[in-house]
């Protein structure tokens, strides 16, 4: 799953994230935004009916440890000021071996 650097021109917020979701066998990696912490990160979301209990729980924010404020990120909207962010350059992992965690 390619990751890109995003920059907000309005509030200077920067993050590195993938866009959309990478669908796996039992779970997906989904770019999600926490409305409470204004952070963007990739989370593992289990598919409905998954038998893997490790990942069948709802994803929780890495900052506030709550799932209440997480929603799928549209790959565009700045979580701080709600203007459109821009992707800078190409895949940030292209030069390095890909690591999941
Ligand atoms: Zn912004
Ligand atoms: Zn949070």
Short mmCIF file of C-alpha atoms and ligand atoms in Angstrom, two decimals:
data_model
loop_
_atom_site.label_atom_id
_atom_site.label_comp_id
_atom_site.label_asym_id
_atom_site.label_seq_id
_atom_site.Cartn_x
_atom_site.Cartn_y
_atom_site.Cartn_z
CA UNK A 1 0.00 0.00 0.00
CA UNK A 2 1.70 3.19 -1.14
CA UNK A 3 2.11 5.97 1.39
CA UNK A 4 2.43 9.62 0.58
CA UNK A 5 3.34 12.77 2.41
CA UNK A 6 0.41 15.17 2.75
CA UNK A 7 0.73 18.84 3.56
CA UNK A 8 -1.98 21.34 4.43
CA UNK A 9 -1.28 24.75 3.00
CA UNK A 10 -3.58 26.50 5.45
CA UNK A 11 -2.42 25.26 8.85
CA UNK A 12 0.89 23.55 7.91
CA UNK A 13 -0.29 20.18 9.20
CA UNK A 14 1.75 17.34 7.72
CA UNK A 15 1.24 13.63 7.81
CA UNK A 16 2.34 10.51 6.01
CA UNK A 17 -0.51 8.22 5.10
CA UNK A 18 -1.84 5.88 2.55
CA UNK A 19 -5.06 6.57 0.73
CA UNK A 20 -8.13 4.42 0.95
CA UNK A 21 -7.89 0.81 1.95
CA UNK A 22 -5.83 -2.27 1.27
CA UNK A 23 -8.05 -5.30 1.44
CA UNK A 24 -6.51 -8.46 2.84
CA UNK A 25 -7.85 -11.92 3.49
CA UNK A 26 -9.35 -11.34 6.95
CA UNK A 27 -8.83 -7.64 7.45
CA UNK A 28 -8.17 -4.38 5.67
CA UNK A 29 -5.68 -1.63 6.27
CA UNK A 30 -7.69 1.56 6.23
CA UNK A 31 -6.55 5.17 6.45
CA UNK A 32 -8.64 6.69 9.21
CA UNK A 33 -8.85 10.09 10.84
CA UNK A 34 -9.57 10.71 14.54
CA UNK A 35 -11.83 13.73 14.81
CA UNK A 36 -10.87 14.14 18.45
CA UNK A 37 -7.07 14.15 18.06
CA UNK A 38 -6.92 15.31 14.44
CA UNK A 39 -4.52 12.53 13.57
CA UNK A 40 -4.41 10.35 10.50
CA UNK A 41 -3.11 6.82 10.64
CA UNK A 42 -3.60 3.43 9.06
CA UNK A 43 -5.67 0.96 11.06
CA UNK A 44 -6.43 -2.70 10.71
CA UNK A 45 -10.15 -3.31 10.36
CA UNK A 46 -11.51 -6.83 10.48
CA UNK A 47 -13.94 -7.94 7.86
CA UNK A 48 -17.45 -8.72 9.08
CA UNK A 49 -17.59 -12.29 10.31
CA UNK A 50 -13.84 -12.59 10.73
CA UNK A 51 -12.86 -15.45 13.03
CA UNK A 52 -9.62 -13.78 14.01
CA UNK A 53 -10.46 -12.33 17.46
CA UNK A 54 -7.17 -10.44 17.55
CA UNK A 55 -8.40 -8.05 14.91
CA UNK A 56 -12.17 -8.37 15.17
CA UNK A 57 -12.40 -5.50 17.65
CA UNK A 58 -13.04 -2.02 16.34
CA UNK A 59 -9.85 -0.07 15.71
CA UNK A 60 -8.96 2.47 18.39
CA UNK A 61 -7.09 5.71 17.93
CA UNK A 62 -3.37 5.46 18.74
CA UNK A 63 -3.60 8.75 20.67
CA UNK A 64 -6.87 8.74 22.62
CA UNK A 65 -7.48 4.96 22.56
CA UNK A 66 -11.09 5.44 21.59
CA UNK A 67 -12.89 4.22 18.52
CA UNK A 68 -15.64 6.81 18.85
CA UNK A 69 -13.99 9.48 16.76
CA UNK A 70 -12.46 7.38 14.02
CA UNK A 71 -13.80 7.48 10.52
CA UNK A 72 -12.37 6.55 7.16
CA UNK A 73 -10.22 9.35 5.78
CA UNK A 74 -11.06 10.58 2.31
CA UNK A 75 -7.40 11.17 1.46
CA UNK A 76 -8.02 14.87 1.07
CA UNK A 77 -9.46 16.73 4.03
CA UNK A 78 -7.17 18.27 6.66
CA UNK A 79 -8.34 17.10 10.12
CA UNK A 80 -7.36 20.45 11.63
CA UNK A 81 -8.95 23.00 9.35
CA UNK A 82 -11.01 20.94 6.88
CA UNK A 83 -9.37 22.35 3.78
CA UNK A 84 -7.97 20.13 1.07
CA UNK A 85 -4.49 18.76 1.62
CA UNK A 86 -1.95 18.13 -1.09
CA UNK A 87 0.15 15.04 -1.61
CA UNK A 88 3.83 15.85 -2.07
CA UNK A 89 6.03 13.61 -4.17
CA UNK A 90 5.63 9.91 -4.67
CA UNK A 91 5.49 6.82 -2.53
CA UNK A 92 7.55 7.53 0.60
CA UNK A 93 8.35 3.84 0.99
CA UNK A 94 9.55 3.37 -2.56
CA UNK A 95 13.24 3.58 -1.64
CA UNK A 96 12.99 1.41 1.46
CA UNK A 97 11.84 -2.14 2.17
CA UNK A 98 8.16 -2.10 2.98
CA UNK A 99 7.31 -2.57 6.65
CA UNK A 100 3.83 -3.13 7.96
CA UNK A 101 4.30 -2.03 11.55
ZN1 LIG B 1 -5.15 22.28 7.76
ZN1 LIG B 2 -7.95 10.06 18.95
#
